[in-house]
Amino acid sequence: MLTAFMAYKAKDAEMSYDFANVVSQDDVDMQYFQRFKQTFGEDGNILVVGMQDNKVYKLENFKELKALSEHLAQVEGVKAVISLPNLVQVVKDTAERKFTTSQIFDAFPGTQPQLDSLLKVVRNQGFYDGQIINDKTGATLIAITVEPEFLNSARRGEVMDNITEHTETFSKSTGIKLHYAGLPFVRAVMTTKVAAEMKMFLLLALLVTGVTLFIFFRSLYAVLFPLLMISIVVVWVLGTLSLLGYKISLLTGLIPAILVVIGIPNSTYLLTRYHYDYRKHGNKILALSRVISKIGVVNLVTNTTTAIGFVVFTFTQVAILYEFGVVAGINIFVTFIISIVLIPVVFSYLPPPTARQLRHLNAKPLNKLLEFIDYIVHEKRHLVYFFTILTLVLSLWGIYKVKTVSYMVDDLPEESSVNADLAFFENHFNGVMPLEIIVDTGVKQGVMRLPNLGKLNQLENFLRTQPILSAPISVVGLVKTATQAFYGGDPGSYRLPDNTERNFIFSYLAKQGEGANQRLLRSFVDSTGQQARISLKVADAGSRVLDTLIINKIKPELHEIYGGEGVTVEEAGNTMTFTRDDSGAQTTVSLTGTTLLFIKGNEYLINNLRSSLILAFVLVTIVIALLFKSVRVVVISLIPNMIPLLIAGGLMGFFNIPLKPSTALIFSIALGIAIDDSIHFLAKYRSELLSNGFNISRAITTSLTEAGTSMIYTSIILFFGFVIFAFSEFGGTKALGVLMSVSLLIALFTNLIILPTLLMSFDSGKYERDPYALIEHYDEYYLEHDDEELDLNQLKIKFEEEILEEDKNL
């Protein structure tokens, strides 16, 4: 009934359609970005469609381009379309002494020479150079502004589909190849891929774990019912997302597949224990009862440590990580409850395992491997320590080489069409990712003062020299266009006016009214005339390149332009305030935009994930300390589980895998999962110490032989389960899959080799028996003497006698 309810709620689970804001709302740059959007609107709602083909400048194809622009403008959710056929020019109205705008292609050309003549007019408009057309390469683009209410909703996909339907029709009819970019397009592609990969990974996880279970247990029952139970957990995951009001994002979309992978080992431990017990005495019900009584608590503890690897993300105060941690943490315990209840119940109704199904307990290759490991632990401990130290030195060297880099479209493969299209725009227009610079002059109407315009122009000239920045667009370009129009459209007059010309030109501008030019002006100057906006597009060159550009180039240039002798400079985040010491006049320059906030958000995430890893270590240490109540055991158990994390970090350095949110994510998760093997081994080891008169050597040999089997089974399932993420199209998910699978495989051998080696070297084998310890009586496998006095028939008779006595009393 509970699962039916969760399935009912699961149908309401929704996809996330936005780049998550991970920067704290208290951050100075985030607060400024919110103010920027209130003043100037969204900066990341433009989709661009580019082309580089001389055929577009042929009359027939140009007509098709004009028709395409008109069709796109009619698409629901599209706010505006700017392309070659609908460009305007500013002209001087001498009679009214004002500037007006007119369509360059108002009278559409009837011949090719007429078209060529009008295209020359476009090229003479300096304002459009590097924005709509690249005169050097012949590339041009269509800029499509999407309504904000469509941008971050499920309807965005519909808008994108309608747009691409028209563009593909144009491409087929003209033979001109089109390229797409811009945040609306990238977000739509990523959302579609997240939904597709969520289904793919879920099916792959079920397939891989199912095949692995069949290879181990040779029983359809041992495959079908664990997969059925883990499918129930998947329903609970989606139901939990819906109940908590969370959306399916790149992170939460991975949870169903991850829980399939880490949930199946619950069933593996239970079934292995069931088979061992049944082989001992042939009593199915007794074996199942011991499954619950003997390893139920240990499974709860191992699920707790696994959950810790996820729950620590809830302490980051980052929304997407918090949601990921909450949903995963809750459903890890759901997985435990479902498996510990339903596995014994279901298998109590099924026939007992056959001799063929029990054969895996005597698998010769597995036993030979465990015997070899036992030999190494007892006879070659010096080699174990030597190779461990060597591996750690190499790993630390690799960690030193790790770089922190993030990209706006970091997760998409290099060969994807999105990256290919981005390369097109970066080659012809220097990029499409939004970057904004806001200059606050400190006084109302200060923007239109010539000295301030001159400084803006100086800054723009510098920005044009930077190879990863597009041509800037601002009020400076509009004033230059007005000067050019004042002199009859002369291309050589595309410049700022001098002091003599200023009054004439500005008097024309003052009579603009609310025409198109005035609306465009309001896009780059606030309503008070105090703040000017320089809008840029930047190549997706990565956080390191962008940081270098801002810190080492743009900020020093701002010091050069707005600073100098007698000026005090204060910095807060990406905002610089220049104050004149003599007058107290201030000019504030701020760098902002979606790109900067996204890059900063990734750095913020990485810092939080480092804190999460430390917290995970602390919590896991507490759990182990509560279990074993021995400082020595705590230290010995943590060492084998730190080594895989260090090796994973070293591999990142050697294989040039950058540290980014998706790769930083694995460390706390891997720690929470890997420590399970240590707990199972140490619990068995403690039990064997009691059974073998505190003889460490015999206890380790028995623990390796018996606990090692289920450790290997579960680790193989985890390895192949996480390997499936390597088939992702998202680079971050792919790296997560590879690093997680490698880390957990290494953790298996560190727990089978290094952990017992450390116990042989440093454990005294003596401890105070604690009657209240959770796992003091834990026994990984059946010990016959524990059940010498148990007889099910006697239990049945005793139970019946108690009922009769109760009836008599009544």
PDB file of N, CA and C in Angstrom, residues 288-353:
ATOM      1  N   LEU A 288      16.779 -18.746   7.555  1.00  0.00           N
ATOM      2  CA  LEU A 288      16.241 -17.409   7.316  1.00  0.00           C
ATOM      3  C   LEU A 288      16.111 -16.620   8.614  1.00  0.00           C
ATOM      4  N   SER A 289      15.764 -17.299   9.703  1.00  0.00           N
ATOM      5  CA  SER A 289      15.667 -16.580  10.975  1.00  0.00           C
ATOM      6  C   SER A 289      17.036 -16.073  11.416  1.00  0.00           C
ATOM      7  N   ARG A 290      18.081 -16.861  11.140  1.00  0.00           N
ATOM      8  CA  ARG A 290      19.426 -16.436  11.510  1.00  0.00           C
ATOM      9  C   ARG A 290      19.910 -15.296  10.607  1.00  0.00           C
ATOM     10  N   VAL A 291      19.409 -15.239   9.378  1.00  0.00           N
ATOM     11  CA  VAL A 291      19.737 -14.119   8.492  1.00  0.00           C
ATOM     12  C   VAL A 291      19.378 -12.801   9.157  1.00  0.00           C
ATOM     13  N   ILE A 292      18.192 -12.779   9.787  1.00  0.00           N
ATOM     14  CA  ILE A 292      17.736 -11.549  10.432  1.00  0.00           C
ATOM     15  C   ILE A 292      18.487 -11.307  11.741  1.00  0.00           C
ATOM     16  N   SER A 293      18.571 -12.355  12.567  1.00  0.00           N
ATOM     17  CA  SER A 293      19.105 -12.155  13.920  1.00  0.00           C
ATOM     18  C   SER A 293      20.602 -11.920  13.938  1.00  0.00           C
ATOM     19  N   LYS A 294      21.341 -12.492  12.978  1.00  0.00           N
ATOM     20  CA  LYS A 294      22.792 -12.440  13.052  1.00  0.00           C
ATOM     21  C   LYS A 294      23.422 -11.291  12.258  1.00  0.00           C
ATOM     22  N   ILE A 295      22.869 -10.954  11.109  1.00  0.00           N
ATOM     23  CA  ILE A 295      23.527  -9.891  10.334  1.00  0.00           C
ATOM     24  C   ILE A 295      22.616  -8.698  10.067  1.00  0.00           C
ATOM     25  N   GLY A 296      21.415  -8.720  10.634  1.00  0.00           N
ATOM     26  CA  GLY A 296      20.519  -7.577  10.448  1.00  0.00           C
ATOM     27  C   GLY A 296      21.101  -6.290  10.981  1.00  0.00           C
ATOM     28  N   VAL A 297      21.677  -6.346  12.199  1.00  0.00           N
ATOM     29  CA  VAL A 297      22.251  -5.146  12.808  1.00  0.00           C
ATOM     30  C   VAL A 297      23.441  -4.646  12.014  1.00  0.00           C
ATOM     31  N   VAL A 298      24.291  -5.598  11.559  1.00  0.00           N
ATOM     32  CA  VAL A 298      25.471  -5.187  10.795  1.00  0.00           C
ATOM     33  C   VAL A 298      25.062  -4.562   9.472  1.00  0.00           C
ATOM     34  N   ASN A 299      24.037  -5.121   8.823  1.00  0.00           N
ATOM     35  CA  ASN A 299      23.543  -4.506   7.584  1.00  0.00           C
ATOM     36  C   ASN A 299      22.999  -3.107   7.846  1.00  0.00           C
ATOM     37  N   LEU A 300      22.347  -2.933   8.992  1.00  0.00           N
ATOM     38  CA  LEU A 300      21.862  -1.598   9.348  1.00  0.00           C
ATOM     39  C   LEU A 300      23.031  -0.636   9.506  1.00  0.00           C
ATOM     40  N   VAL A 301      24.095  -1.095  10.162  1.00  0.00           N
ATOM     41  CA  VAL A 301      25.267  -0.242  10.369  1.00  0.00           C
ATOM     42  C   VAL A 301      25.915   0.103   9.034  1.00  0.00           C
ATOM     43  N   THR A 302      26.075  -0.893   8.143  1.00  0.00           N
ATOM     44  CA  THR A 302      26.715  -0.623   6.846  1.00  0.00           C
ATOM     45  C   THR A 302      25.856   0.293   5.986  1.00  0.00           C
ATOM     46  N   ASN A 303      24.540   0.153   6.082  1.00  0.00           N
ATOM     47  CA  ASN A 303      23.665   1.088   5.374  1.00  0.00           C
ATOM     48  C   ASN A 303      23.770   2.480   5.958  1.00  0.00           C
ATOM     49  N   THR A 304      23.984   2.558   7.262  1.00  0.00           N
ATOM     50  CA  THR A 304      24.158   3.868   7.908  1.00  0.00           C
ATOM     51  C   THR A 304      25.415   4.553   7.400  1.00  0.00           C
ATOM     52  N   THR A 305      26.524   3.813   7.323  1.00  0.00           N
ATOM     53  CA  THR A 305      27.766   4.424   6.827  1.00  0.00           C
ATOM     54  C   THR A 305      27.638   4.798   5.357  1.00  0.00           C
ATOM     55  N   THR A 306      26.929   3.969   4.582  1.00  0.00           N
ATOM     56  CA  THR A 306      26.687   4.333   3.179  1.00  0.00           C
ATOM     57  C   THR A 306      25.869   5.613   3.095  1.00  0.00           C
ATOM     58  N   ALA A 307      24.831   5.689   3.937  1.00  0.00           N
ATOM     59  CA  ALA A 307      23.988   6.889   3.941  1.00  0.00           C
ATOM     60  C   ALA A 307      24.776   8.124   4.346  1.00  0.00           C
ATOM     61  N   ILE A 308      25.753   7.942   5.247  1.00  0.00           N
ATOM     62  CA  ILE A 308      26.573   9.078   5.679  1.00  0.00           C
ATOM     63  C   ILE A 308      27.240   9.735   4.477  1.00  0.00           C
ATOM     64  N   GLY A 309      27.720   8.908   3.523  1.00  0.00           N
ATOM     65  CA  GLY A 309      28.386   9.448   2.329  1.00  0.00           C
ATOM     66  C   GLY A 309      27.503  10.377   1.520  1.00  0.00           C
ATOM     67  N   PHE A 310      26.172  10.234   1.679  1.00  0.00           N
ATOM     68  CA  PHE A 310      25.224  11.095   0.967  1.00  0.00           C
ATOM     69  C   PHE A 310      24.657  12.186   1.876  1.00  0.00           C
ATOM     70  N   VAL A 311      24.359  11.806   3.124  1.00  0.00           N
ATOM     71  CA  VAL A 311      23.692  12.741   4.034  1.00  0.00           C
ATOM     72  C   VAL A 311      24.576  13.948   4.333  1.00  0.00           C
ATOM     73  N   VAL A 312      25.908  13.776   4.277  1.00  0.00           N
ATOM     74  CA  VAL A 312      26.789  14.918   4.572  1.00  0.00           C
ATOM     75  C   VAL A 312      26.557  16.078   3.602  1.00  0.00           C
ATOM     76  N   PHE A 313      25.988  15.787   2.429  1.00  0.00           N
ATOM     77  CA  PHE A 313      25.726  16.868   1.473  1.00  0.00           C
ATOM     78  C   PHE A 313      24.632  17.807   1.968  1.00  0.00           C
ATOM     79  N   THR A 314      23.833  17.350   2.932  1.00  0.00           N
ATOM     80  CA  THR A 314      22.769  18.217   3.440  1.00  0.00           C
ATOM     81  C   THR A 314      23.320  19.326   4.323  1.00  0.00           C
ATOM     82  N   PHE A 315      24.584  19.240   4.707  1.00  0.00           N
ATOM     83  CA  PHE A 315      25.193  20.277   5.538  1.00  0.00           C
ATOM     84  C   PHE A 315      25.857  21.371   4.695  1.00  0.00           C
ATOM     85  N   THR A 316      25.778  21.256   3.366  1.00  0.00           N
ATOM     86  CA  THR A 316      26.469  22.221   2.506  1.00  0.00           C
ATOM     87  C   THR A 316      25.675  23.499   2.299  1.00  0.00           C
ATOM     88  N   GLN A 317      24.352  23.463   2.551  1.00  0.00           N
ATOM     89  CA  GLN A 317      23.476  24.611   2.307  1.00  0.00           C
ATOM     90  C   GLN A 317      23.457  25.005   0.827  1.00  0.00           C
ATOM     91  N   VAL A 318      23.757  24.015  -0.038  1.00  0.00           N
ATOM     92  CA  VAL A 318      23.627  24.186  -1.479  1.00  0.00           C
ATOM     93  C   VAL A 318      22.426  23.357  -1.919  1.00  0.00           C
ATOM     94  N   ALA A 319      21.459  24.001  -2.562  1.00  0.00           N
ATOM     95  CA  ALA A 319      20.157  23.369  -2.812  1.00  0.00           C
ATOM     96  C   ALA A 319      20.285  22.026  -3.526  1.00  0.00           C
ATOM     97  N   ILE A 320      21.035  21.975  -4.639  1.00  0.00           N
ATOM     98  CA  ILE A 320      21.083  20.734  -5.413  1.00  0.00           C
ATOM     99  C   ILE A 320      21.775  19.618  -4.644  1.00  0.00           C
ATOM    100  N   LEU A 321      22.791  19.950  -3.839  1.00  0.00           N
ATOM    101  CA  LEU A 321      23.455  18.941  -3.028  1.00  0.00           C
ATOM    102  C   LEU A 321      22.569  18.524  -1.859  1.00  0.00           C
ATOM    103  N   TYR A 322      21.884  19.480  -1.261  1.00  0.00           N
ATOM    104  CA  TYR A 322      20.983  19.179  -0.155  1.00  0.00           C
ATOM    105  C   TYR A 322      19.902  18.196  -0.601  1.00  0.00           C
ATOM    106  N   GLU A 323      19.286  18.471  -1.746  1.00  0.00           N
ATOM    107  CA  GLU A 323      18.238  17.585  -2.260  1.00  0.00           C
ATOM    108  C   GLU A 323      18.791  16.200  -2.565  1.00  0.00           C
ATOM    109  N   PHE A 324      19.970  16.155  -3.176  1.00  0.00           N
ATOM    110  CA  PHE A 324      20.623  14.887  -3.501  1.00  0.00           C
ATOM    111  C   PHE A 324      20.861  14.077  -2.219  1.00  0.00           C
ATOM    112  N   GLY A 325      21.391  14.726  -1.179  1.00  0.00           N
ATOM    113  CA  GLY A 325      21.691  14.040   0.069  1.00  0.00           C
ATOM    114  C   GLY A 325      20.445  13.557   0.792  1.00  0.00           C
ATOM    115  N   VAL A 326      19.404  14.390   0.832  1.00  0.00           N
ATOM    116  CA  VAL A 326      18.169  14.031   1.535  1.00  0.00           C
ATOM    117  C   VAL A 326      17.501  12.825   0.875  1.00  0.00           C
ATOM    118  N   VAL A 327      17.310  12.894  -0.443  1.00  0.00           N
ATOM    119  CA  VAL A 327      16.595  11.826  -1.149  1.00  0.00           C
ATOM    120  C   VAL A 327      17.389  10.520  -1.099  1.00  0.00           C
ATOM    121  N   ALA A 328      18.695  10.590  -1.339  1.00  0.00           N
ATOM    122  CA  ALA A 328      19.522   9.378  -1.302  1.00  0.00           C
ATOM    123  C   ALA A 328      19.571   8.808   0.113  1.00  0.00           C
ATOM    124  N   GLY A 329      19.774   9.666   1.122  1.00  0.00           N
ATOM    125  CA  GLY A 329      19.866   9.191   2.503  1.00  0.00           C
ATOM    126  C   GLY A 329      18.596   8.488   2.956  1.00  0.00           C
ATOM    127  N   ILE A 330      17.437   9.089   2.696  1.00  0.00           N
ATOM    128  CA  ILE A 330      16.163   8.481   3.088  1.00  0.00           C
ATOM    129  C   ILE A 330      16.001   7.108   2.441  1.00  0.00           C
ATOM    130  N   ASN A 331      16.274   7.032   1.157  1.00  0.00           N
ATOM    131  CA  ASN A 331      15.985   5.806   0.427  1.00  0.00           C
ATOM    132  C   ASN A 331      17.030   4.714   0.608  1.00  0.00           C
ATOM    133  N   ILE A 332      18.207   5.046   1.115  1.00  0.00           N
ATOM    134  CA  ILE A 332      19.151   4.004   1.509  1.00  0.00           C
ATOM    135  C   ILE A 332      18.573   3.219   2.688  1.00  0.00           C
ATOM    136  N   PHE A 333      17.954   3.916   3.648  1.00  0.00           N
ATOM    137  CA  PHE A 333      17.325   3.219   4.768  1.00  0.00           C
ATOM    138  C   PHE A 333      16.051   2.491   4.318  1.00  0.00           C
ATOM    139  N   VAL A 334      15.346   3.048   3.340  1.00  0.00           N
ATOM    140  CA  VAL A 334      14.197   2.338   2.762  1.00  0.00           C
ATOM    141  C   VAL A 334      14.673   1.025   2.148  1.00  0.00           C
ATOM    142  N   THR A 335      15.820   1.070   1.462  1.00  0.00           N
ATOM    143  CA  THR A 335      16.392  -0.132   0.853  1.00  0.00           C
ATOM    144  C   THR A 335      16.681  -1.184   1.913  1.00  0.00           C
ATOM    145  N   PHE A 336      17.268  -0.759   3.019  1.00  0.00           N
ATOM    146  CA  PHE A 336      17.573  -1.705   4.100  1.00  0.00           C
ATOM    147  C   PHE A 336      16.300  -2.353   4.629  1.00  0.00           C
ATOM    148  N   ILE A 337      15.278  -1.535   4.924  1.00  0.00           N
ATOM    149  CA  ILE A 337      14.034  -2.062   5.504  1.00  0.00           C
ATOM    150  C   ILE A 337      13.366  -3.039   4.548  1.00  0.00           C
ATOM    151  N   ILE A 338      13.286  -2.666   3.260  1.00  0.00           N
ATOM    152  CA  ILE A 338      12.632  -3.530   2.278  1.00  0.00           C
ATOM    153  C   ILE A 338      13.366  -4.862   2.159  1.00  0.00           C
ATOM    154  N   SER A 339      14.692  -4.824   2.109  1.00  0.00           N
ATOM    155  CA  SER A 339      15.456  -6.067   1.933  1.00  0.00           C
ATOM    156  C   SER A 339      15.396  -6.945   3.184  1.00  0.00           C
ATOM    157  N   ILE A 340      15.539  -6.360   4.384  1.00  0.00           N
ATOM    158  CA  ILE A 340      15.571  -7.174   5.607  1.00  0.00           C
ATOM    159  C   ILE A 340      14.203  -7.763   5.922  1.00  0.00           C
ATOM    160  N   VAL A 341      13.129  -7.132   5.416  1.00  0.00           N
ATOM    161  CA  VAL A 341      11.786  -7.666   5.636  1.00  0.00           C
ATOM    162  C   VAL A 341      11.398  -8.656   4.537  1.00  0.00           C
ATOM    163  N   LEU A 342      11.580  -8.253   3.286  1.00  0.00           N
ATOM    164  CA  LEU A 342      11.018  -9.038   2.192  1.00  0.00           C
ATOM    165  C   LEU A 342      11.870 -10.232   1.764  1.00  0.00           C
ATOM    166  N   ILE A 343      13.199 -10.136   1.866  1.00  0.00           N
ATOM    167  CA  ILE A 343      14.032 -11.281   1.461  1.00  0.00           C
ATOM    168  C   ILE A 343      13.683 -12.531   2.281  1.00  0.00           C
ATOM    169  N   PRO A 344      13.687 -12.447   3.627  1.00  0.00           N
ATOM    170  CA  PRO A 344      13.297 -13.642   4.387  1.00  0.00           C
ATOM    171  C   PRO A 344      11.853 -14.077   4.127  1.00  0.00           C
ATOM    172  N   VAL A 345      10.936 -13.104   3.999  1.00  0.00           N
ATOM    173  CA  VAL A 345       9.532 -13.447   3.771  1.00  0.00           C
ATOM    174  C   VAL A 345       9.366 -14.193   2.449  1.00  0.00           C
ATOM    175  N   VAL A 346       9.904 -13.623   1.381  1.00  0.00           N
ATOM    176  CA  VAL A 346       9.737 -14.218   0.054  1.00  0.00           C
ATOM    177  C   VAL A 346      10.390 -15.598  -0.020  1.00  0.00           C
ATOM    178  N   PHE A 347      11.619 -15.713   0.492  1.00  0.00           N
ATOM    179  CA  PHE A 347      12.326 -16.990   0.367  1.00  0.00           C
ATOM    180  C   PHE A 347      11.788 -18.053   1.323  1.00  0.00           C
ATOM    181  N   SER A 348      10.992 -17.636   2.300  1.00  0.00           N
ATOM    182  CA  SER A 348      10.340 -18.637   3.148  1.00  0.00           C
ATOM    183  C   SER A 348       9.251 -19.376   2.377  1.00  0.00           C
ATOM    184  N   TYR A 349       8.700 -18.738   1.337  1.00  0.00           N
ATOM    185  CA  TYR A 349       7.671 -19.375   0.513  1.00  0.00           C
ATOM    186  C   TYR A 349       8.271 -20.161  -0.662  1.00  0.00           C
ATOM    187  N   LEU A 350       9.516 -19.877  -0.984  1.00  0.00           N
ATOM    188  CA  LEU A 350      10.147 -20.522  -2.135  1.00  0.00           C
ATOM    189  C   LEU A 350      10.820 -21.825  -1.732  1.00  0.00           C
ATOM    190  N   PRO A 351      11.081 -22.725  -2.693  1.00  0.00           N
ATOM    191  CA  PRO A 351      11.790 -23.971  -2.377  1.00  0.00           C
ATOM    192  C   PRO A 351      13.186 -23.663  -1.850  1.00  0.00           C
ATOM    193  N   PRO A 352      13.741 -24.512  -1.018  1.00  0.00           N
ATOM    194  CA  PRO A 352      15.104 -24.292  -0.528  1.00  0.00           C
ATOM    195  C   PRO A 352      16.114 -24.355  -1.664  1.00  0.00           C
ATOM    196  N   PRO A 353      17.286 -23.753  -1.485  1.00  0.00           N
ATOM    197  CA  PRO A 353      18.292 -23.766  -2.558  1.00  0.00           C
ATOM    198  C   PRO A 353      18.765 -25.185  -2.864  1.00  0.00           C
TER     199      PRO A 353
END
